[in-house]
Coordinates of C-alpha atoms in Angstrom, one line a residue:
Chain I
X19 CA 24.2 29.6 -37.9
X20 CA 25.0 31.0 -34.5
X21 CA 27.8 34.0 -35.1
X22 CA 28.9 33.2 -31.3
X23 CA 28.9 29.7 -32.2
X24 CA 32.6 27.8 -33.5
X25 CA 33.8 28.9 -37.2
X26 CA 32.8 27.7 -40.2
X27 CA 34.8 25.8 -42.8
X28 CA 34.1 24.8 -46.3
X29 CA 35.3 21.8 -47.7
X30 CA 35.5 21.5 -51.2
X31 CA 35.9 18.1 -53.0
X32 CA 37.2 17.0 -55.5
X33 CA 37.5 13.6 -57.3
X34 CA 38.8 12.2 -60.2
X35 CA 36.2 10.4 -62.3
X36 CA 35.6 7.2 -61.7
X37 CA 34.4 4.2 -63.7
X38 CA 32.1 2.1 -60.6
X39 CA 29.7 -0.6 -60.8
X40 CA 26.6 0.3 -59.3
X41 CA 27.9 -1.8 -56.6
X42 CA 31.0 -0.2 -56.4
X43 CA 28.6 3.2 -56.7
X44 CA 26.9 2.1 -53.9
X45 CA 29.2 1.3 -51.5
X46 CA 31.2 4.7 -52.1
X47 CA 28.0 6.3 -51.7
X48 CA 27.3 5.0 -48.3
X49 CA 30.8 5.5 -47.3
X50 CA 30.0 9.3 -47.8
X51 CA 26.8 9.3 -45.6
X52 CA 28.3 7.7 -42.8
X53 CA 31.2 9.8 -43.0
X54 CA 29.3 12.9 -43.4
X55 CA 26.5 11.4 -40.6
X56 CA 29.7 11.3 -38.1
X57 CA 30.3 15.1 -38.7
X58 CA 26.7 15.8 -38.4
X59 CA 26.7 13.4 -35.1
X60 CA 29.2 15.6 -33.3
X61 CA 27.1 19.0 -34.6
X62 CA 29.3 20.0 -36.5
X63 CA 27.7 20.0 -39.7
X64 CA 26.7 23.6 -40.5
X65 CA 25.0 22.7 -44.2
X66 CA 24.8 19.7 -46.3
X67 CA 25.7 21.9 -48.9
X68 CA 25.2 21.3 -52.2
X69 CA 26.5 18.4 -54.1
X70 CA 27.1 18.7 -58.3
X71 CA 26.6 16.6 -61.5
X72 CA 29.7 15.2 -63.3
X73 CA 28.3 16.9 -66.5
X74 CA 28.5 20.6 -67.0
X75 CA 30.0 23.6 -69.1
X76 CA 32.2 26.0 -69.0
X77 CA 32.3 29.4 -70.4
X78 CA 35.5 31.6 -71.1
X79 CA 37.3 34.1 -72.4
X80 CA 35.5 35.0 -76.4
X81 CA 32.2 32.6 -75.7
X82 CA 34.3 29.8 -76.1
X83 CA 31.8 27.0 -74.3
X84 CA 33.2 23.5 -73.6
X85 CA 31.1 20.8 -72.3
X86 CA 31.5 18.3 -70.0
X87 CA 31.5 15.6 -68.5
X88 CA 36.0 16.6 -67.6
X89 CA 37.1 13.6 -67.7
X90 CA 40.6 15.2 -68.9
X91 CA 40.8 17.1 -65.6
X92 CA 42.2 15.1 -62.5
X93 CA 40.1 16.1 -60.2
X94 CA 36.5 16.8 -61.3
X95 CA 34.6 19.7 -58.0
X96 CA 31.8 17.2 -56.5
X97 CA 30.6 20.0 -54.4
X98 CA 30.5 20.7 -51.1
X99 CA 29.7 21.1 -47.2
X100 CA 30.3 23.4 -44.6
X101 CA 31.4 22.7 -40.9
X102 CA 31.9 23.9 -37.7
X103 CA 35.4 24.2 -36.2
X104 CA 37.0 26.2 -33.7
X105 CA 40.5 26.3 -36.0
X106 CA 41.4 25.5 -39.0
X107 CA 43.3 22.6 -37.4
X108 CA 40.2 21.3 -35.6
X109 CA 38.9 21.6 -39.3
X110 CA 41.4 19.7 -41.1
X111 CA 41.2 16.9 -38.1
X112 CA 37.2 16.7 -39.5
X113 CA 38.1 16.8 -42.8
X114 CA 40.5 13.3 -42.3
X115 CA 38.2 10.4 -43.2
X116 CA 36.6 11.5 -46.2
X117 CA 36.3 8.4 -48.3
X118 CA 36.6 10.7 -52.0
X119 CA 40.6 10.5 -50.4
X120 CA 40.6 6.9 -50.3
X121 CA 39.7 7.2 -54.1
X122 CA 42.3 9.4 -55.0
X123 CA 40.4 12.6 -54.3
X124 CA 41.3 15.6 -52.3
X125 CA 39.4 18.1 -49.3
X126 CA 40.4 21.6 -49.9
X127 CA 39.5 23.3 -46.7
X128 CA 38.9 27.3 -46.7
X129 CA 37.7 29.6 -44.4
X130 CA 33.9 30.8 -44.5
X131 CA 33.4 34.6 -44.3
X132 CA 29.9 35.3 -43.3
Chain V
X29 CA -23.6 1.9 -13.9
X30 CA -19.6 2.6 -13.9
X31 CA -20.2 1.4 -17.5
X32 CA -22.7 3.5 -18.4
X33 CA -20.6 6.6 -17.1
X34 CA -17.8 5.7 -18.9
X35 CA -19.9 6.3 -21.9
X36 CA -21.4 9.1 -21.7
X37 CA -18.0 10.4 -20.7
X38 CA -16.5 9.1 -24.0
X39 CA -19.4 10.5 -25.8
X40 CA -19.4 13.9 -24.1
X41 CA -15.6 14.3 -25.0
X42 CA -16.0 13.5 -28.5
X43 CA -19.1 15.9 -28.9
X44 CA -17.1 18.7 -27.0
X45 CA -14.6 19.2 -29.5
X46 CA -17.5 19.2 -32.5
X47 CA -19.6 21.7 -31.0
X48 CA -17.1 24.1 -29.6
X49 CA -15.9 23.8 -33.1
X50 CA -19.5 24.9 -35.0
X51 CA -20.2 27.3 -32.5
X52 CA -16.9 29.0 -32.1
X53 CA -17.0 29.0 -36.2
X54 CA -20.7 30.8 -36.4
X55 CA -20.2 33.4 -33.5
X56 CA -16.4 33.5 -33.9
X57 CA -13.5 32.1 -32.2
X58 CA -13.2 35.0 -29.9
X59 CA -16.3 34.1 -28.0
X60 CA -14.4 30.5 -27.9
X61 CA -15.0 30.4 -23.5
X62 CA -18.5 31.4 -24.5
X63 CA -18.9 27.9 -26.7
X64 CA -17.0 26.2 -23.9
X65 CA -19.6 27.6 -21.5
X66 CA -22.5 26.6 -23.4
X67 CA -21.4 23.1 -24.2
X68 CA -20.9 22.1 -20.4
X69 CA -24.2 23.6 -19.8
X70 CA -25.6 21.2 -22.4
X71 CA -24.0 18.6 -21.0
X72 CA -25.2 19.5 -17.6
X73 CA -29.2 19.2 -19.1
X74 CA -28.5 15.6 -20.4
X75 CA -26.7 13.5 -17.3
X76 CA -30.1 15.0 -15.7
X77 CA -32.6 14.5 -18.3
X78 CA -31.1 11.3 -19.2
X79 CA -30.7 10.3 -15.6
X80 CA -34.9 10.4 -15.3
X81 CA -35.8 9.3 -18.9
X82 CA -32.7 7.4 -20.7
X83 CA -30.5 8.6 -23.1
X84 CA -32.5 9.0 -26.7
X85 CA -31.8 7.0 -29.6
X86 CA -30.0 9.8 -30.9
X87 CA -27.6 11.2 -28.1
X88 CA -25.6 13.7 -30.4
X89 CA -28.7 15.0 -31.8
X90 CA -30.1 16.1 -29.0
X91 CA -27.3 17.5 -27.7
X92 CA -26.9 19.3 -30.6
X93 CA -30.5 20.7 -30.4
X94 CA -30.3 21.6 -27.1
X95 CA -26.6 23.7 -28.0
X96 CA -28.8 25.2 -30.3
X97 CA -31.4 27.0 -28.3
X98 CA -28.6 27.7 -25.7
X99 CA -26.4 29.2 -27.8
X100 CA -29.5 31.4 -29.2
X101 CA -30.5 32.5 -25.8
X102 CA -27.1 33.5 -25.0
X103 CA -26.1 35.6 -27.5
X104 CA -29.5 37.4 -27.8
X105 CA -29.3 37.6 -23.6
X106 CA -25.9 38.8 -24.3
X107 CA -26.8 41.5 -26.6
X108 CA -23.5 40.3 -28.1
X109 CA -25.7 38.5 -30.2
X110 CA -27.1 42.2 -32.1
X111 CA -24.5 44.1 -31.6
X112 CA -21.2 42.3 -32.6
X113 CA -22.0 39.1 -34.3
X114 CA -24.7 40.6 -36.9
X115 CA -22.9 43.2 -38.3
X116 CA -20.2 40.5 -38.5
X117 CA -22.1 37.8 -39.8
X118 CA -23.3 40.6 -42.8
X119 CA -27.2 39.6 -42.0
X120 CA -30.1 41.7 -41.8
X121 CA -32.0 40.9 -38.5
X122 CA -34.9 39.0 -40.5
X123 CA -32.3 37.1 -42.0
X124 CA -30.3 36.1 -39.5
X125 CA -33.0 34.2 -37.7
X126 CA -33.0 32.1 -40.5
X127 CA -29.0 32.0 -41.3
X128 CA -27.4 32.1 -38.3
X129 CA -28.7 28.6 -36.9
X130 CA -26.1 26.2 -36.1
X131 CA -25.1 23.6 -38.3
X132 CA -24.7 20.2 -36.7
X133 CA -24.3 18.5 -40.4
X134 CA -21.4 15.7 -40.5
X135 CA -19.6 18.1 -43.5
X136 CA -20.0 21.1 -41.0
X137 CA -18.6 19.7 -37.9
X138 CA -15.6 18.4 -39.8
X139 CA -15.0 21.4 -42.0
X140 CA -15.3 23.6 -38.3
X141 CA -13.2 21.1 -36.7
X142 CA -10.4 21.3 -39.3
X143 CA -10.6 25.2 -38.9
X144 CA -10.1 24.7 -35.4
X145 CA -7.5 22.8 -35.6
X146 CA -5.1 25.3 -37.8
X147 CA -6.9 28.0 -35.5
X148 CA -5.3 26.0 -32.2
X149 CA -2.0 25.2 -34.3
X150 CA -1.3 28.9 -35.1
X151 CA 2.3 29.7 -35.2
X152 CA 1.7 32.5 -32.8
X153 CA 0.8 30.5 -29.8
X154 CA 3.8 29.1 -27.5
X155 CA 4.1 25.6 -27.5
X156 CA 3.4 24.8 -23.8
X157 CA 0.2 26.8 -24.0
X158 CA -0.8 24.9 -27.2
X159 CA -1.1 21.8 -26.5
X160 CA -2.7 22.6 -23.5
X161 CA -5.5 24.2 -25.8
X162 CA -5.1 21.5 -28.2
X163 CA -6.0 18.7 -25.4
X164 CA -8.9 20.8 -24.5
X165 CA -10.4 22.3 -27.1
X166 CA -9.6 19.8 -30.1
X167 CA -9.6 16.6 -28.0
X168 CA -12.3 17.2 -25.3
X169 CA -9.2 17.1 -22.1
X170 CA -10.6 17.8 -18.7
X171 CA -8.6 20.1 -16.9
X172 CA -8.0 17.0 -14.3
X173 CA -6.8 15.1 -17.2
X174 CA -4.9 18.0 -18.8
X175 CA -3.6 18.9 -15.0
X176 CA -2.5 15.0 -14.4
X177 CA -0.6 15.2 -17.4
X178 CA 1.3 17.6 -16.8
X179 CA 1.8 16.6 -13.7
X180 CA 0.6 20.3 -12.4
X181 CA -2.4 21.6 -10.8
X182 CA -6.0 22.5 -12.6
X183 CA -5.5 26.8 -11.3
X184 CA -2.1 26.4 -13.7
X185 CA -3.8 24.8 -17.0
X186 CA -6.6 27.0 -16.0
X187 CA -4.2 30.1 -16.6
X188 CA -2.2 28.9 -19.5
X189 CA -5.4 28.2 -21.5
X190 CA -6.8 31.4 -20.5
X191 CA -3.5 32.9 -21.9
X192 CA -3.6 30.7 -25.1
X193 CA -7.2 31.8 -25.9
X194 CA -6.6 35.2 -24.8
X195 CA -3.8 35.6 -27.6
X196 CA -6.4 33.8 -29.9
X197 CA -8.4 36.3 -29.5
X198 CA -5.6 39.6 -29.7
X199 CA -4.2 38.2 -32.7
X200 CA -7.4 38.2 -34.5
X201 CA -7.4 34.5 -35.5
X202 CA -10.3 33.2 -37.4
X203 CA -11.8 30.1 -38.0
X204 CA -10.9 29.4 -41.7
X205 CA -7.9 27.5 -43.6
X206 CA -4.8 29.0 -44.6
X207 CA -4.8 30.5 -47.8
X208 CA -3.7 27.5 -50.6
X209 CA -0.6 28.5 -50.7
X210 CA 0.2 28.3 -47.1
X211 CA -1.9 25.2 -46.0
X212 CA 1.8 23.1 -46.1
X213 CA 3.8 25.6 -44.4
X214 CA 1.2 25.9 -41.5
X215 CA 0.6 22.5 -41.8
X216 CA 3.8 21.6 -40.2
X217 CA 2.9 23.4 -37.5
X218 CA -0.1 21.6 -37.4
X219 CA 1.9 18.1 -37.6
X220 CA 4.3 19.2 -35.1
X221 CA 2.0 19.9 -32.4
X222 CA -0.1 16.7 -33.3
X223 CA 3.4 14.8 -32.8
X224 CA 3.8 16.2 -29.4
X225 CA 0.1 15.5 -28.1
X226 CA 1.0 12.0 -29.4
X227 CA 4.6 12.2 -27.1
X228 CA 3.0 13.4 -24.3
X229 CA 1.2 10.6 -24.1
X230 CA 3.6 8.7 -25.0
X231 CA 6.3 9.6 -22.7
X232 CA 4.0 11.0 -20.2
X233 CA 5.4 10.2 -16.5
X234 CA 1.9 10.4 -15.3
X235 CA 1.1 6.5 -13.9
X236 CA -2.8 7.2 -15.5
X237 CA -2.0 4.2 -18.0
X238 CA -5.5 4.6 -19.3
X239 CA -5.0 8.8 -20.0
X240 CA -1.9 8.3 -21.9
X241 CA -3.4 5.9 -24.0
X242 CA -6.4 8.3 -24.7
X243 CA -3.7 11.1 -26.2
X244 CA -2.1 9.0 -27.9
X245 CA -5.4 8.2 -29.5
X246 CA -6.3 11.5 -29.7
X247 CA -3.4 12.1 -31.8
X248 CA -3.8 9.5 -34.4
X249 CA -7.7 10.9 -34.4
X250 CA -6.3 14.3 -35.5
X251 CA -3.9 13.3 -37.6
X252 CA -6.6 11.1 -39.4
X253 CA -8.8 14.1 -39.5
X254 CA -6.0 15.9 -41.5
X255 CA -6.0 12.5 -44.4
X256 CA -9.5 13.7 -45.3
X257 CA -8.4 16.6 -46.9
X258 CA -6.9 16.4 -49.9
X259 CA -5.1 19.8 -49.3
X260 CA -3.9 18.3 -45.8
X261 CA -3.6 14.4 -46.7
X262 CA 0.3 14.9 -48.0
X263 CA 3.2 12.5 -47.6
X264 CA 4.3 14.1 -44.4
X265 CA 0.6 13.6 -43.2
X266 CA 0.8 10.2 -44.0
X267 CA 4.4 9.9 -42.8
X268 CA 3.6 11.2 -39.1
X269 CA 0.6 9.1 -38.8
X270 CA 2.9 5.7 -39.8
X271 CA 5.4 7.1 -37.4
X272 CA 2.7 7.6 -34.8
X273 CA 1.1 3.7 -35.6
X274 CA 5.1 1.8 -35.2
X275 CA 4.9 3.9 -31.8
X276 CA 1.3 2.7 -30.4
X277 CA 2.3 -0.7 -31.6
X278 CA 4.6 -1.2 -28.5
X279 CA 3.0 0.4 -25.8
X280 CA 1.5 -2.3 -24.3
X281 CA 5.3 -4.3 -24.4
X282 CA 6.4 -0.9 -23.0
X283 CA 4.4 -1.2 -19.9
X284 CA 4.7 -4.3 -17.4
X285 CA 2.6 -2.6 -14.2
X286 CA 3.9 0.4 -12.6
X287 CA 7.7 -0.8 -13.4
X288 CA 9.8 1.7 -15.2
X289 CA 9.2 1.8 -19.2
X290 CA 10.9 -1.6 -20.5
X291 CA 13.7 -0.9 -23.1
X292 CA 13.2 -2.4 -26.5
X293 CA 15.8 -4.8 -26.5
X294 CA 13.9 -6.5 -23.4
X295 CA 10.1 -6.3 -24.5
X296 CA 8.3 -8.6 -25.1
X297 CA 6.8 -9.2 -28.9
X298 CA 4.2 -10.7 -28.4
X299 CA 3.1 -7.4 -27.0
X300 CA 3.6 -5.8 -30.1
X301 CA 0.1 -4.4 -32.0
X302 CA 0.3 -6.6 -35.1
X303 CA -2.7 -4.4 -36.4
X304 CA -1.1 -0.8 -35.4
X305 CA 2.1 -2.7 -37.2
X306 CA 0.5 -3.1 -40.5
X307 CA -1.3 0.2 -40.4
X308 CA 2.2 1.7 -40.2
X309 CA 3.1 0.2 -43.1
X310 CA 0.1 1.3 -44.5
X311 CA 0.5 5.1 -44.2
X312 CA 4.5 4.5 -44.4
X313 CA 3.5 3.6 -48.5
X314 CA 1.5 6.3 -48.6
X315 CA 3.7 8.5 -47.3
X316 CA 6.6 7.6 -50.4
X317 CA 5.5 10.0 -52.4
X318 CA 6.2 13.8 -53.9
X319 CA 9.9 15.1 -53.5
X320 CA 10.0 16.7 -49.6
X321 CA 11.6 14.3 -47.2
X322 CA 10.5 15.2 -43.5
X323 CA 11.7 13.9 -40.1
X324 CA 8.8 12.1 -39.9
X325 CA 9.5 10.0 -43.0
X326 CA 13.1 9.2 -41.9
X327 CA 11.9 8.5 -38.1
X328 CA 9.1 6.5 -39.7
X329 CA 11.3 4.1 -41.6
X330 CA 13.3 3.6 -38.6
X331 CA 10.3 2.7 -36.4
X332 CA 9.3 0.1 -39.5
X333 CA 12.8 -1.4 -39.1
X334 CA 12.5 -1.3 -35.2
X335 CA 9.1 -3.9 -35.9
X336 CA 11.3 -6.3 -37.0
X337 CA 12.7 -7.8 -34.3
X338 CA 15.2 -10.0 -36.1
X339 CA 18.6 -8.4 -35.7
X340 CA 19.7 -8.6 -39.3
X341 CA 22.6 -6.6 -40.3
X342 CA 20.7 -5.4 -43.0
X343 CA 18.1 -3.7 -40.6
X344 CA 20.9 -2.0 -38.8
X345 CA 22.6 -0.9 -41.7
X346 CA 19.1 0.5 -43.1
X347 CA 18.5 2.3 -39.5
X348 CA 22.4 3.6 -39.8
X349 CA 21.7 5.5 -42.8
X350 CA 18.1 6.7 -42.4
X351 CA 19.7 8.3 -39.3
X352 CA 22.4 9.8 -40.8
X353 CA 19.8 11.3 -42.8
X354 CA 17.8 12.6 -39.6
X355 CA 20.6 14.4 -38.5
X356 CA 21.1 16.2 -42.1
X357 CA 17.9 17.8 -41.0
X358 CA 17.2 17.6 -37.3
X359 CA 20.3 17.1 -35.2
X360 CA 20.1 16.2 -31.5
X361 CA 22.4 14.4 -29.1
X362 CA 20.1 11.4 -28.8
X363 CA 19.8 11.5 -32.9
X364 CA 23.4 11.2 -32.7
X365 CA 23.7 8.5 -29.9
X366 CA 20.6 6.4 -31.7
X367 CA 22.8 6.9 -34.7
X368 CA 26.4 5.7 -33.7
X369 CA 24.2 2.2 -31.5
X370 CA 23.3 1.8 -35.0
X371 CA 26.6 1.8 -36.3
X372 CA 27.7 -0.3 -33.0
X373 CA 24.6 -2.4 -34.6
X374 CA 25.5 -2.5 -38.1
X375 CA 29.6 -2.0 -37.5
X376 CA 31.1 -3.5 -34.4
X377 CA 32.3 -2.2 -31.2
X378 CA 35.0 -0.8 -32.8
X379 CA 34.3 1.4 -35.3
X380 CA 31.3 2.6 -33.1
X381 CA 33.8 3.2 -30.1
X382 CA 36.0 5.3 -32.8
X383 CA 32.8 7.5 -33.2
X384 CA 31.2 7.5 -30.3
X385 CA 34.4 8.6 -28.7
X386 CA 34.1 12.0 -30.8
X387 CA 30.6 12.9 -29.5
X388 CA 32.0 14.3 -26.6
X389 CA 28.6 14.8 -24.9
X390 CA 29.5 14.9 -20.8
X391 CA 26.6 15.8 -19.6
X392 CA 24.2 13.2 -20.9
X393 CA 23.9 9.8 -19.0
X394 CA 22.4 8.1 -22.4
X395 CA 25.9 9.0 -23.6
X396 CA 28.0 7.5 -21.0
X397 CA 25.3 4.6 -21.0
X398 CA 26.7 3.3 -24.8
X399 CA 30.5 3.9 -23.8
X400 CA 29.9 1.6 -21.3
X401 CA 27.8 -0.6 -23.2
X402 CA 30.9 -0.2 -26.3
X403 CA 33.4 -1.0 -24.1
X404 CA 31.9 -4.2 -22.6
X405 CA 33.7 -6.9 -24.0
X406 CA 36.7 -4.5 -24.7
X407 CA 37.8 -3.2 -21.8
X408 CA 35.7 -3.9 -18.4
X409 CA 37.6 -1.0 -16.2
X410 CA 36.4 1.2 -19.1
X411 CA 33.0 -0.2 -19.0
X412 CA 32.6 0.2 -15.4
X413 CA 34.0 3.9 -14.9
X414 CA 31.6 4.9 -17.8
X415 CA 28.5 3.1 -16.5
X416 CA 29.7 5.0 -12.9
X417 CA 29.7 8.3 -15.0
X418 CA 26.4 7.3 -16.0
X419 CA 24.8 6.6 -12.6
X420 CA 25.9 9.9 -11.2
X421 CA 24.6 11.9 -13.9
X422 CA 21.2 9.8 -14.2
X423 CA 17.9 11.6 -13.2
X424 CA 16.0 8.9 -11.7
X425 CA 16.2 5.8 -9.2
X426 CA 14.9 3.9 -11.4
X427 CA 17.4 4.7 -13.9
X428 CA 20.2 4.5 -11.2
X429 CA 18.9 1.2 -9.9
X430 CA 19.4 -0.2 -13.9
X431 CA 22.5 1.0 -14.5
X432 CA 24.1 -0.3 -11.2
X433 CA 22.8 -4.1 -12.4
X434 CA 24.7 -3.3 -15.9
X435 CA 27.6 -2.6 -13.3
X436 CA 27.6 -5.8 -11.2
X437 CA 26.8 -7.7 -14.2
X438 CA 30.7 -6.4 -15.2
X439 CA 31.8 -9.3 -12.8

């Protein structure tokens, strides 16, 4: 993206895992492309980013591996876009809407270093 | 008579492109003005041949044999002929006599016209120039035509294609195929300028109903051309072409005389090409295939929805999405206003008015244009002083003229 351009903000989300009909599925899922159409609508969207599988594993300390899917952490990372803002207010104002809030999931909004 | 002219016109074009093509891929595409030259010239010996004796059974053969011999005689007048395209062509001079003939067979012309067409399509060529070239060399244009267009003059075109083919010529561009591995990356260059030659005539402001018509035409023809390959016939192939076929469908609703271009919601359906319709559908299913999703798919299924004329919530809300797709990967502001009249479609005034509101886009009528049309039944003084922002920033009288009826229609 243009460096002279507006900042860029990441916004990470996170959601606690939920158990959807297809229906249900569906309907969320369309709630997130209009929501993130309207940010792409304004030009504001700087990348689609990349968006992540419930399932997974994680590696610490000794080789200790667990797998997923976390089910017995609140909020499970979904993955994640990146915007342009002018602020970090103008950012958060973007970020209000996100339907993964309505289902008791979070934004986390950071600054993007280039 | 006017008849008979009309023919050999349309024959003459369609030959054009095929022998520039085999002669420009024999003696090379930098002696591309040379082929021009010799093509007119051919076509010059058969309006007056024809003129006294008839046109043969076979036109295209004997133009092609007549190419032949004056493409021989120039190059060997030339001394071009011995000095730079022997050595090239990697012939002794008793072979060449025998090699170097030009090859007029169906597999030929296509193979030379596909060449060409990549050639033309190069990345290295600016836009404006190409599909000037393009209309000329790969759709048989006149300079009138190409002029009319563009709504310019013949010495202009004249210069841009002399530009286009001189850069042809300085970046060494040959008549072949990308390498395998590049044929779907330069093929969207390819597609791309096929989709603009297909615009131009589409939203041409030229009144020459008839000319527009032919590019748009010409267009599908190319983009055709490209589905007999199998290393060119890919989904986004497919896809532009379906997009290209829900376009043609409407342009005879599009048209009523020389009034301005009639808006979908007021055309007429029965206008509509039911044949160009189910063609659409045709390449759209051909086009569902393999994992890359290109504009042209998303802007295809949207055209396919737009055939419907029923106004079914479920058509909006299947345009709302594929658009908030298209702007995933191609965002412009009339992406974004087509996107949130969907919503308006699919949604309500209010939740569109919420996002409209955030566009922010001043200094595009279009975008003032939905406000007003949001805020009809909301809020009338809103309506009107966004329709009024809308006039003043319009382009046209026409558009002005429109626009001021949506106003006294306010009450």
């Amino acid at each position: 993206m243009n460096k002279n351009q507006a900042n860029e903000f990441v916004f990470l989300f996170r959601q606690p895992a939920l158990n959807l009909s297809p229906e249900g599925q569906g309907e969320l899922q369309k709630k997130w492309m209009d929501w993130v159409g309207s940010i792409a609508a304004q030009g504001k969207l700087a990348s689609n980013g990349i968006h992540l599988a419930a399932e997974g594993s994680v590696l610490k300390a000794g080789g200790v591996v667990t797998d997923g899917p976390f089910v017995e952490i609140r909020e499970i990372l979904g993955g994640f876009i990146v915007v342009k803002a002018d602020t970090m207010d103008d950012a958060i104002t973007l970020a209000h809407g996100c339907p993964g809030i309505d289902v008791g999931g979070s934004v986390e909004i950071r600054t993007a270093f280039a | 008579m006017e008849q008979h002219q009309a023919a050999l016109k349309h024959l003459f074009k369609q030959e054009f492109t095929k022998m520039v093509a085999v002669i420009s891929k024999l003696y090379g595409l930098q002696h591309i003005e040379i082929a021009e030259d010799i093509v007119t010239e051919t076509f010059l010996v058969a309006t007056e041949t024809w003129e006294h004796k008839g046109i043969p059974l076979n036109p295209a053969a004997w133009l092609y044999t007549v190419a032949k011999q004056k493409t021989l005689q120039h190059f060997r007048r030339n001394k071009t002929y011995t000095e730079k395209v022997i050595p090239r062509l990697n012939l002794d001079q008793e072979e060449h006599e025998e090699m170097a003939e030009l090859n007029f067979s169906y597999r030929n012309i296509k193979d030379s016209q596909l060449q060409m067409l990549f050639a033309v399509c190069t990345p290295l060529i600016a836009s404006e120039a190409q599909i000037g070239l393009a209309l000329r060399i790969l759709c048989g244009f006149g300079i009138d035509e190409i002029a009319e267009a563009f709504l310019s003059n013949k010495e202009t075109i004249n210069k841009r294609l002399f530009r286009a083919k001189e850069k042809l010529r300085n970046e060494r561009i040959q008549l072949e195929l990308p390498p395998e591995g590049e044929i779907s990356r330069r093929l969207d260059n390819v597609l791309h300028i096929v989709y603009l030659l297909f615009s131009e005539g589409y939203y041409s402001k030229t009144q020459n109903e008839i000319l527009r018509k032919d590019f748009c035409i010409e267009a599908l023809r190319l983009g055709l051309m490209l589905t007999e390959y199998d290393k060119t016939n890919l989904p986004k192939t497919n896809a532009l072409i379906a997009l290209m076929c829900f376009h043609a469908s409407r342009f005879n609703a599009r048209q009523i005389g020389e009034e301005a271009p009639v808006l979908y919601e007021q055309q007429d359906v029965t206008l509509w090409d039911q044949e160009l319709i189910h063609q659409g559908i045709h390449f759209l299913n051909l086009s569902a295939q393999g994992n890359e999703i290109t504009s042209y798919h998303l802007e295809a299924r949207i055209a396919y929805w737009h055939s419907l004329k029923q106004d079914t919530r479920e058509k909006w809300e299947n345009i709302l999405q594929l658009y908030n797709q298209l702007l995933l990967i191609n965002y412009s502001p009339m992406v974004a206003l087509n996107r949130t009249y969907a919503l308006y479609k699919a949604n309500g005034q209010h939740a569109a008015l919420i996002e409209a509101e955030k566009l922010k886009l001043e200094h595009n009528h279009f975008y003032y244009l939905l406000l007003g049309e949001l805020y009809k039944t909301i809020d009338e003084a809103k309506a009107k002083s966004n329709y009024e922002n809308a006039k003043a920033l319009a382009k046209t009288q026409t558009e002005r003229q429109g626009i001021q009826k949506k106003i006294d229609q306010l009450g």
